[in-house]
């Protein structure tokens, strides 16, 4: 287990914790914790639950070492490993994910390995990122999962670790161990696979790989060259220095795992990328865990299924079969499957449908169980028409982004207004999205996706507002403002003065001329008033004009006796008190 830096206070938290409770554990004001969450793009109120990963990152930023309370060990969700009997199955390539702190060079390293080690540089294929790619070293293949980004989404990183055999932890030699480095190490350990540390950016003048080794040793990862058992390689994604050595080390540690797969029978695996293509429909990159995947097979993944229409390898070359350890591009899904979900081949369309129906029922039951405390009240209020909804259509680059957005938007509500996601899908903004947003009177939001200029013109013509974002909290800020503008303004009433009626001189249908003494405050023409008859309010009206000593005046103060011309249809009697007030409106914030 990783040892904490001894100067840090260790706090333990469960899988999920309310923000307020977390602040109490840290002995910090809750506003400080909320502020830190906001800096990291998480909008959460005091009663909202945050997951352990978020708590760990926020805690680390605030100088704490946050550890998870012991939880029951469960079978990793996305794990590809199948228990095979001794000697059963055939060897398969290792599946490798690159993880680490933002800006430490994950993308650069993946790109560097790809460009230097993928031999077949066919036109187009090489630059297309499909969620995974393969390299060949000598006789052996390695599969790299190519989705290191979206650092905000720890869910993705978690999936990333769980479907992999080897995690390459990238640490920048000029920056050292950071919160997300620790998180990546934790996920890699949880996933139970092997780990290789790539100490990156050694070409930089400020690089200090020894310091990085020291910091990692403090965490319990002692480099082999210091007598420990963690393989660490100094690399540069920029100059490509030691990339070969890194790959050799990945193969070496993968051998410890004795990676074999069942090579016959129905295929199974994990979804590593998915999107909606305007021409091809749902497209998914899947990793094959076991068996052989063929064109025409029926696959079930989560609550969708496919009859495999076409298979492509990672260079988008058409293939007819895909084998264990390979990434394959699959078309034919009915809906876009979710990143990290398992898939399995089944015998027939009928079997696929039955499985999907069962899965949908399970998901419904699960979502009832984990509903937020006030969610049932919220949906009841929506159906009762008390809540006004702000409709949005969401398009995002990946399923993981969509999940994170849905979570971030779900918290934006109060007893009057809420966001309603009328549709959400993976992929660039298409004409159909604009049409849908128009029909639903919705704001069309694109997250990390593109909007073609011709579609921008179409949206303008149709009066559909389209907003593109790359940062979650900018999106949530804007939507919070939009919702705030839908809130009924706060009405603030101020009592300006009181007057006791001493005489009623003339009464018409809609006006009264009367006189009295100001007992409190100040009267001005234009003010509204209530007629207080004993303890009752007998009517309302407006002060039309005011006289003092038979002269028209603009104001009367406490102690003044004055004549009033008021617009009212209420009966005003001797001894009544007129309570003069003014009303101002103040915009509210969600
Ligand atoms: P990621 O956020 O971990 O995916 O990091 P990126 O791959 O986007 O890299 C962050 C920045 O570091 C970019 O500006 C890269 O050009 C730079 N970078 C990455 N690797 C190296 C390296 O080995 N040497 C140098 N000098 N810069 C690097």
XYZ file of C-alpha atoms and ligand atoms in Angstrom:
618
model
C 0.000 0.000 0.000
C 1.221 3.509 -0.752
C 2.725 5.251 2.221
C 1.658 8.797 2.854
C 4.066 11.675 2.953
C 4.503 11.906 6.736
C 3.902 15.666 6.882
C 0.357 15.249 5.524
C -2.683 14.590 7.660
C -4.360 11.367 6.622
C -8.154 11.299 6.437
C -10.207 8.326 5.371
C -13.451 8.657 3.489
C -15.924 6.134 2.102
C -16.709 5.603 -1.594
C -18.906 8.718 -1.550
C -19.233 11.524 0.977
C -21.332 14.679 1.331
C -19.359 17.888 0.777
C -20.305 19.181 4.256
C -19.201 15.972 5.932
C -15.942 16.001 3.983
C -15.246 19.582 5.129
C -15.871 18.479 8.737
C -13.362 15.650 8.335
C -10.773 18.085 6.990
C -11.688 20.574 9.742
C -12.048 23.246 7.077
C -14.880 25.690 6.348
C -17.233 24.117 3.817
C -16.877 27.218 1.602
C -13.183 26.412 1.178
C -13.954 22.872 0.049
C -16.692 24.081 -2.321
C -14.267 26.691 -3.704
C -11.634 24.038 -4.327
C -14.224 21.798 -6.021
C -15.217 24.680 -8.284
C -11.601 25.285 -9.246
C -11.574 21.689 -10.435
C -14.762 22.099 -12.409
C -17.028 20.321 -9.908
C -20.124 22.227 -8.894
C -21.405 20.723 -5.674
C -23.386 22.114 -2.762
C -22.946 21.223 0.902
C -25.350 18.267 0.778
C -24.198 16.906 -2.542
C -22.231 13.673 -2.588
C -18.766 13.582 -4.129
C -17.017 10.347 -4.949
C -13.790 9.223 -3.394
C -11.669 10.153 -6.421
C -12.899 13.719 -6.299
C -12.380 13.864 -2.536
C -8.834 12.528 -2.975
C -7.905 15.165 -5.559
C -9.484 18.044 -3.668
C -8.009 16.814 -0.391
C -4.541 16.604 -1.940
C -4.839 20.155 -3.279
C -5.703 21.247 0.255
C -2.691 19.431 1.693
C -4.331 16.224 2.971
C -3.711 12.613 2.183
C -7.188 11.231 1.568
C -7.474 7.470 1.721
C -10.422 5.274 1.034
C -12.089 3.316 3.801
C -11.713 -0.373 3.177
C -14.410 -1.452 0.745
C -15.398 -4.917 -0.313
C -13.287 -6.137 -3.213
C -15.391 -6.715 -6.302
C -14.627 -8.165 -9.700
C -13.318 -5.305 -11.892
C -16.155 -4.206 -14.135
C -14.292 -3.964 -17.379
C -11.770 -6.705 -16.751
C -10.963 -8.784 -19.790
C -9.237 -11.507 -17.858
C -11.010 -14.783 -17.819
C -10.106 -17.582 -15.546
C -8.597 -20.274 -17.702
C -7.352 -23.614 -16.560
C -3.621 -24.276 -16.585
C -2.387 -24.458 -20.177
C -5.767 -23.535 -21.648
C -6.165 -20.780 -24.243
C -3.649 -19.057 -26.470
C -1.349 -16.090 -25.755
C -2.777 -12.658 -26.512
C -1.183 -9.194 -26.766
C -1.042 -7.133 -23.583
C -3.443 -4.215 -23.323
C -1.729 -1.084 -22.110
C -3.125 2.224 -20.844
C -1.193 5.415 -20.247
C -2.160 7.354 -17.147
C -0.832 10.251 -15.116
C -1.186 13.896 -14.208
C -2.441 16.446 -16.718
C 0.272 17.873 -18.989
C 2.822 15.258 -18.013
C 2.806 14.002 -21.602
C 0.336 11.120 -21.886
C -0.980 12.195 -25.278
C 2.501 13.022 -26.531
C 3.807 9.644 -25.439
C 0.922 7.776 -27.105
C 1.434 9.798 -30.282
C 5.197 9.247 -30.185
C 4.836 5.474 -29.791
C 2.211 5.405 -32.505
C 4.170 7.415 -35.020
C 7.441 5.598 -34.390
C 6.148 2.051 -34.050
C 3.203 1.604 -36.364
C 4.850 0.304 -39.500
C 1.935 0.536 -41.868
C 1.478 4.244 -42.454
C -1.340 4.028 -44.930
C -3.015 7.199 -45.981
C -5.383 8.528 -43.377
C -5.402 5.502 -41.125
C -2.467 6.528 -39.041
C -3.840 9.832 -37.821
C -7.263 8.611 -36.913
C -7.732 8.002 -33.191
C -10.230 5.244 -32.626
C -9.666 4.607 -28.930
C -6.933 2.003 -29.309
C -4.046 1.053 -31.568
C -1.544 -1.738 -31.893
C 2.178 -1.799 -32.345
C 4.445 -4.675 -33.271
C 7.802 -5.282 -31.609
C 9.599 -8.184 -33.209
C 7.077 -11.001 -33.255
C 4.923 -9.510 -30.555
C 1.966 -7.160 -30.539
C 0.954 -4.614 -27.932
C -2.424 -2.913 -27.774
C -2.456 0.648 -26.461
C -5.654 2.265 -25.249
C -5.565 5.661 -26.858
C -7.838 7.722 -24.601
C -5.665 9.438 -22.033
C -7.443 12.793 -22.092
C -10.381 14.188 -20.182
C -8.487 14.417 -16.968
C -11.581 15.778 -15.315
C -13.304 12.465 -15.659
C -11.958 10.063 -13.161
C -14.567 7.556 -14.228
C -12.748 7.173 -17.516
C -9.395 6.736 -15.900
C -10.867 4.103 -13.688
C -12.242 2.227 -16.670
C -8.860 2.706 -18.338
C -7.075 0.895 -15.555
C -9.597 -1.890 -15.310
C -9.427 -3.065 -18.838
C -5.671 -3.042 -19.024
C -2.911 -5.490 -18.262
C -0.160 -2.900 -17.924
C -0.566 0.696 -16.783
C 2.137 3.094 -17.908
C 2.242 5.829 -15.293
C 3.644 8.996 -16.850
C 5.434 11.428 -14.532
C 7.043 14.569 -15.912
C 10.660 14.722 -14.786
C 10.422 18.493 -14.352
C 7.229 18.402 -12.288
C 7.275 15.247 -10.179
C 4.480 13.337 -8.475
C 1.148 15.187 -8.508
C -2.339 14.337 -7.192
C -3.435 12.641 -10.405
C -0.210 10.623 -10.441
C -1.190 9.193 -7.067
C -4.705 8.577 -8.263
C -3.455 6.784 -11.362
C -1.191 4.597 -9.229
C -4.102 3.773 -6.967
C -6.337 2.806 -9.885
C -3.593 0.723 -11.437
C -3.099 -1.123 -8.144
C -6.821 -1.657 -7.712
C -7.057 -3.078 -11.213
C -4.453 -5.583 -10.164
C -2.343 -5.360 -13.325
C 1.283 -4.515 -13.814
C 2.797 -1.055 -13.737
C 5.645 0.647 -15.560
C 6.639 4.202 -14.748
C 7.662 6.420 -17.668
C 9.610 9.395 -16.352
C 8.927 11.731 -19.259
C 10.379 15.021 -20.536
C 13.954 14.086 -19.643
C 15.064 16.329 -22.531
C 13.973 19.385 -20.559
C 16.608 21.456 -18.767
C 14.761 21.300 -15.432
C 14.335 17.502 -15.581
C 15.232 15.698 -12.358
C 14.441 11.979 -12.756
C 16.181 11.125 -9.498
C 13.845 13.364 -7.562
C 10.881 11.658 -9.257
C 12.275 8.249 -8.229
C 12.603 9.529 -4.673
C 9.009 10.804 -4.619
C 7.728 7.512 -6.025
C 9.753 5.598 -3.437
C 8.031 7.649 -0.749
C 4.785 6.304 -2.166
C 6.018 2.740 -1.937
C 7.067 2.377 -5.594
C 10.778 1.689 -5.326
C 12.688 1.552 -8.625
C 14.321 -1.735 -9.549
C 17.727 -0.082 -9.762
C 17.346 0.899 -6.093
C 16.471 -2.632 -5.082
C 12.702 -2.325 -5.426
C 10.393 -3.978 -7.914
C 8.964 -1.121 -9.964
C 10.225 -0.721 -13.494
C 10.991 2.924 -14.306
C 12.205 4.209 -17.651
C 13.456 7.725 -18.412
C 11.878 8.824 -21.698
C 11.191 11.796 -23.868
C 8.042 11.878 -25.963
C 9.577 14.839 -27.739
C 12.923 13.371 -28.813
C 11.667 9.747 -28.756
C 14.567 8.861 -26.463
C 14.138 5.405 -24.831
C 10.741 4.673 -26.386
C 12.049 1.250 -27.456
C 13.241 0.554 -23.949
C 9.846 1.519 -22.567
C 8.115 -0.858 -24.964
C 10.517 -3.681 -24.075
C 9.784 -3.102 -20.408
C 6.046 -3.151 -21.041
C 6.427 -6.545 -22.729
C 8.653 -7.768 -19.916
C 6.223 -6.926 -17.137
C 3.293 -8.183 -19.239
C 4.961 -11.605 -19.321
C 4.498 -11.871 -15.569
C 0.753 -11.958 -16.217
C 0.890 -14.952 -18.598
C -1.763 -13.417 -20.796
C -3.847 -16.031 -22.471
C -7.330 -15.959 -23.852
C -9.935 -18.425 -24.926
C -9.442 -18.356 -28.677
C -12.604 -20.167 -29.707
C -16.277 -19.733 -29.046
C -18.345 -16.596 -28.700
C -16.341 -13.385 -28.354
C -16.467 -10.943 -25.481
C -14.619 -7.774 -24.502
C -14.869 -4.116 -23.624
C -15.969 -0.962 -25.470
C -13.086 1.551 -25.665
C -14.595 4.232 -27.870
C -18.002 4.988 -29.272
C -19.624 7.712 -31.295
C -22.439 8.367 -33.680
C -21.314 8.760 -37.274
C -23.687 10.628 -39.525
C -23.281 8.056 -42.302
C -22.569 4.811 -40.474
C -24.709 5.267 -37.373
C -23.292 4.101 -34.027
C -19.619 3.160 -34.347
C -17.731 1.492 -31.511
C -14.158 0.439 -31.015
C -14.154 -2.741 -29.004
C -11.328 -4.723 -27.500
C -11.620 -8.447 -27.935
C -11.130 -10.230 -24.635
C -11.889 -13.791 -25.647
C -13.087 -15.715 -28.655
C -13.336 -14.631 -32.258
C -15.542 -11.771 -33.372
C -16.971 -12.076 -36.881
C -19.047 -9.997 -39.226
C -22.687 -11.006 -38.730
C -22.278 -11.854 -35.008
C -24.826 -10.535 -32.530
C -23.314 -8.506 -29.678
C -24.902 -7.220 -26.518
C -23.405 -4.307 -24.591
C -25.251 -2.667 -21.706
C -28.668 -1.733 -22.956
C -27.913 -1.941 -26.673
C -27.024 -4.663 -29.161
C -25.551 -5.019 -32.634
C -25.614 -7.283 -35.590
C -22.035 -6.683 -36.699
C -22.320 -5.054 -40.108
C -18.634 -4.359 -40.615
C -15.379 -4.869 -38.761
C -12.283 -2.697 -39.114
C -8.842 -2.945 -37.580
C -7.251 0.020 -35.813
C -6.165 1.466 -39.176
C -9.802 1.275 -40.318
C -8.880 -1.542 -42.726
C -11.755 -3.924 -43.302
C -11.366 -7.301 -41.614
C -13.675 -10.287 -41.311
C -12.572 -11.619 -37.929
C -10.997 -10.079 -34.838
C -9.021 -12.043 -32.260
C -8.241 -11.638 -28.532
C -6.315 -8.518 -27.573
C -7.195 -6.713 -30.817
C -9.121 -3.481 -31.071
C -11.828 -3.663 -33.742
C -14.122 -1.007 -35.157
C -17.668 -2.311 -35.142
C -20.691 -0.898 -36.942
C -24.234 -2.175 -36.620
C -25.109 -1.199 -33.046
C -28.687 -0.031 -32.522
C -27.508 2.728 -30.157
C -24.091 4.042 -29.126
C -22.700 1.682 -26.461
C -20.986 3.132 -23.400
C -17.266 3.475 -22.913
C -15.928 0.830 -20.554
C -18.983 -1.426 -20.854
C -18.483 -5.109 -21.450
C -19.890 -6.729 -24.547
C -20.584 -10.302 -25.391
C -21.534 -12.225 -28.517
C -24.823 -14.096 -28.299
C -26.390 -16.717 -30.542
C -29.281 -14.829 -32.108
C -31.088 -11.529 -32.409
C -33.754 -12.924 -30.121
C -31.169 -13.687 -27.439
C -29.688 -10.201 -27.886
C -33.058 -8.538 -27.384
C -33.849 -10.611 -24.319
C -30.497 -9.674 -22.778
C -31.032 -5.977 -23.506
C -34.495 -6.074 -21.936
C -33.115 -7.735 -18.807
C -30.281 -5.215 -18.610
C -32.673 -2.281 -18.990
C -34.766 -3.622 -16.112
C -31.653 -4.012 -13.961
C -30.541 -0.461 -14.725
C -33.937 0.927 -13.847
C -33.876 -0.883 -10.515
C -30.347 0.334 -9.839
C -31.146 3.947 -10.631
C -34.056 3.805 -8.205
C -31.695 2.610 -5.528
C -29.104 5.346 -5.989
C -31.414 8.242 -6.646
C -30.374 11.485 -5.036
C -32.301 12.196 -1.897
C -34.474 14.898 -3.445
C -34.729 13.441 -6.937
C -38.144 11.853 -6.456
C -39.510 15.129 -5.128
C -37.950 16.906 -8.074
C -39.553 14.760 -10.743
C -42.899 14.935 -8.933
C -42.639 18.714 -8.930
C -41.745 18.732 -12.621
C -44.767 16.659 -13.519
C -46.929 18.838 -11.290
C -45.805 21.800 -13.363
C -44.218 23.676 -10.452
C -40.773 23.540 -11.948
C -39.897 25.331 -15.123
C -37.435 23.461 -17.235
C -34.607 24.665 -19.405
C -34.251 22.235 -22.285
C -30.842 21.271 -23.588
C -29.610 18.962 -26.323
C -26.143 17.616 -25.521
C -23.516 16.473 -27.990
C -20.141 15.378 -26.649
C -16.985 13.722 -27.865
C -17.271 10.586 -25.775
C -19.723 8.657 -23.657
C -17.593 9.497 -20.613
C -17.974 13.221 -21.303
C -21.730 12.798 -21.592
C -21.882 11.022 -18.259
C -19.858 13.743 -16.568
C -22.010 16.469 -18.144
C -25.216 14.761 -17.106
C -23.932 14.619 -13.549
C -22.825 18.259 -13.563
C -26.175 19.418 -14.966
C -28.285 17.298 -12.619
C -27.213 19.409 -9.647
C -28.335 22.644 -11.317
C -31.852 23.025 -9.996
C -33.923 24.434 -7.200
C -37.598 24.224 -6.307
C -38.519 26.381 -9.345
C -36.206 25.591 -12.230
C -34.230 22.660 -13.571
C -32.268 21.597 -16.629
C -33.878 18.984 -18.790
C -31.603 17.052 -21.125
C -34.009 16.237 -23.935
C -31.412 14.360 -25.921
C -27.764 13.451 -25.513
C -25.469 11.669 -27.897
C -21.842 11.207 -28.836
C -20.575 12.878 -32.011
C -20.242 16.172 -33.835
C -23.283 18.412 -34.157
C -25.450 17.288 -37.059
C -28.375 18.777 -38.923
C -30.751 16.468 -37.095
C -29.553 17.889 -33.748
C -30.461 21.392 -34.870
C -33.875 20.222 -36.025
C -34.409 18.442 -32.739
C -33.287 21.447 -30.661
C -35.673 23.605 -32.647
C -38.629 21.292 -32.021
C -37.772 20.928 -28.344
C -37.094 24.645 -27.975
C -33.744 23.652 -26.524
C -30.259 25.088 -26.270
C -27.891 22.930 -28.306
C -24.652 22.309 -26.421
C -21.524 20.841 -27.948
C -18.797 19.636 -25.608
C -15.408 19.008 -27.243
C -17.161 18.631 -30.583
C -17.166 20.686 -33.756
C -19.870 22.694 -35.491
C -19.499 23.013 -39.228
C -19.965 26.579 -40.491
C -22.837 25.550 -42.770
C -24.631 24.127 -39.742
C -23.938 27.310 -37.800
C -25.768 29.183 -40.561
C -28.631 26.682 -40.430
C -28.897 27.106 -36.650
C -28.992 30.892 -37.054
C -31.707 30.601 -39.665
C -33.774 28.298 -37.466
C -33.231 30.438 -34.383
C -31.474 27.611 -32.532
C -28.857 28.753 -30.078
C -25.710 26.607 -30.217
C -22.941 26.867 -27.656
C -19.631 25.029 -27.782
C -17.567 24.287 -24.685
C -14.322 22.613 -23.763
C -14.409 23.193 -20.012
C -17.210 21.798 -17.851
C -17.373 24.625 -15.368
C -17.757 27.253 -18.096
C -20.752 25.315 -19.328
C -22.244 24.951 -15.844
C -21.640 28.650 -15.125
C -23.546 29.640 -18.255
C -26.398 27.277 -17.542
C -26.589 28.457 -13.959
C -26.960 32.021 -15.294
C -29.589 30.902 -17.772
C -31.578 29.174 -15.047
C -31.159 32.170 -12.737
C -32.726 34.396 -15.376
C -35.763 32.094 -15.384
C -36.286 32.477 -11.650
C -39.107 34.769 -10.627
C -37.455 37.871 -9.180
C -37.387 38.346 -5.450
C -40.055 40.878 -4.495
C -38.917 43.203 -1.750
C -41.564 45.274 -0.002
C -40.653 48.304 2.105
C -43.138 50.052 4.362
C -42.613 53.801 3.801
C -45.099 55.280 6.246
C -48.365 55.027 8.200
C -51.219 57.540 8.298
C -54.251 57.570 10.557
C -57.503 58.729 8.903
C -59.024 61.726 10.641
C -61.677 62.655 8.059
C -63.247 61.304 4.827
C -64.452 64.155 2.606
C -65.439 62.810 -0.757
C -65.960 59.276 -2.059
C -66.446 58.279 -5.683
C -66.404 54.843 -7.294
C -62.650 54.794 -7.670
C -61.282 57.638 -5.577
C -61.457 59.047 -2.073
C -60.488 62.460 -0.740
C -59.576 62.155 2.895
C -57.323 63.618 5.578
C -55.176 62.333 8.407
C -51.971 62.435 10.416
C -48.733 60.717 9.445
C -47.844 58.522 12.434
C -44.652 57.036 11.019
C -42.273 57.436 8.080
C -42.743 59.469 4.966
C -45.504 59.638 2.313
C -45.028 60.472 -1.346
C -47.497 60.497 -4.231
C -47.307 57.264 -6.197
C -46.928 54.994 -3.172
C -49.238 52.037 -2.797
C -51.134 51.492 0.437
C -53.220 48.978 2.320
C -56.229 50.030 4.328
C -55.934 48.614 7.840
C -59.325 48.488 9.532
C -58.535 47.282 13.054
C -56.700 44.007 12.535
C -58.113 43.495 9.032
C -56.978 44.743 5.651
C -60.103 46.133 3.995
C -58.575 47.183 0.659
C -55.701 48.646 -1.285
C -54.991 51.734 -3.332
C -52.490 54.269 -4.624
C -51.731 57.745 -3.344
C -52.533 60.107 -6.230
C -51.697 63.456 -4.601
C -50.918 65.018 -1.287
C -51.730 68.404 0.299
C -50.330 70.163 3.312
C -51.922 73.433 4.516
C -54.092 73.326 1.378
C -50.953 73.404 -0.764
C -49.997 70.543 -3.018
C -46.840 68.851 -1.738
C -44.519 66.036 -2.799
C -43.938 64.631 0.686
C -45.311 64.446 4.206
C -43.455 63.361 7.316
C -44.292 61.903 10.735
C -46.452 64.390 12.672
C -47.758 66.155 9.529
C -51.480 66.486 9.043
C -52.366 66.289 5.382
C -55.066 65.884 2.801
C -54.940 62.894 0.454
C -56.363 62.123 -2.917
C -56.236 58.351 -3.312
C -57.239 55.914 -6.018
C -59.049 53.025 -4.403
C -62.346 51.230 -4.447
C -62.018 50.270 -0.805
C -64.146 51.885 1.844
C -61.992 54.148 4.000
C -63.363 54.982 7.424
C -62.427 57.249 10.253
C -59.744 55.672 12.445
C -58.422 53.376 9.633
C -54.668 53.313 9.147
C -53.216 53.534 5.651
C -49.990 51.576 5.388
C -47.927 53.009 2.525
C -45.403 50.737 0.867
C -43.216 50.382 -2.188
C -42.136 47.242 -4.021
C -38.823 46.556 -5.702
C -37.751 43.455 -7.599
C -34.362 41.852 -7.303
C -32.980 39.288 -9.731
C -32.234 35.958 -8.059
C -29.292 33.653 -8.481
C -29.488 29.884 -8.543
P -1.143 15.126 -21.244
O -2.059 16.176 -20.691
O -0.556 14.287 -20.154
O -1.731 14.302 -22.360
O 0.109 15.922 -21.829
P 0.474 16.321 -23.324
O 0.920 15.131 -24.083
O -0.647 17.120 -23.878
O 1.742 17.207 -23.064
C 1.708 18.395 -22.332
C 2.777 19.325 -22.807
O 4.064 18.781 -22.548
C 2.716 19.586 -24.305
O 3.025 20.934 -24.518
C 3.806 18.698 -24.860
O 4.360 19.197 -26.058
C 4.817 18.701 -23.752
N 5.590 17.460 -23.712
C 5.117 16.209 -23.649
N 6.132 15.316 -23.607
C 7.273 16.030 -23.670
C 8.662 15.690 -23.662
O 9.072 14.540 -23.590
N 9.555 16.726 -23.700
C 9.157 18.016 -23.756
N 10.093 18.950 -23.794
N 7.865 18.374 -23.770
C 6.926 17.403 -23.727
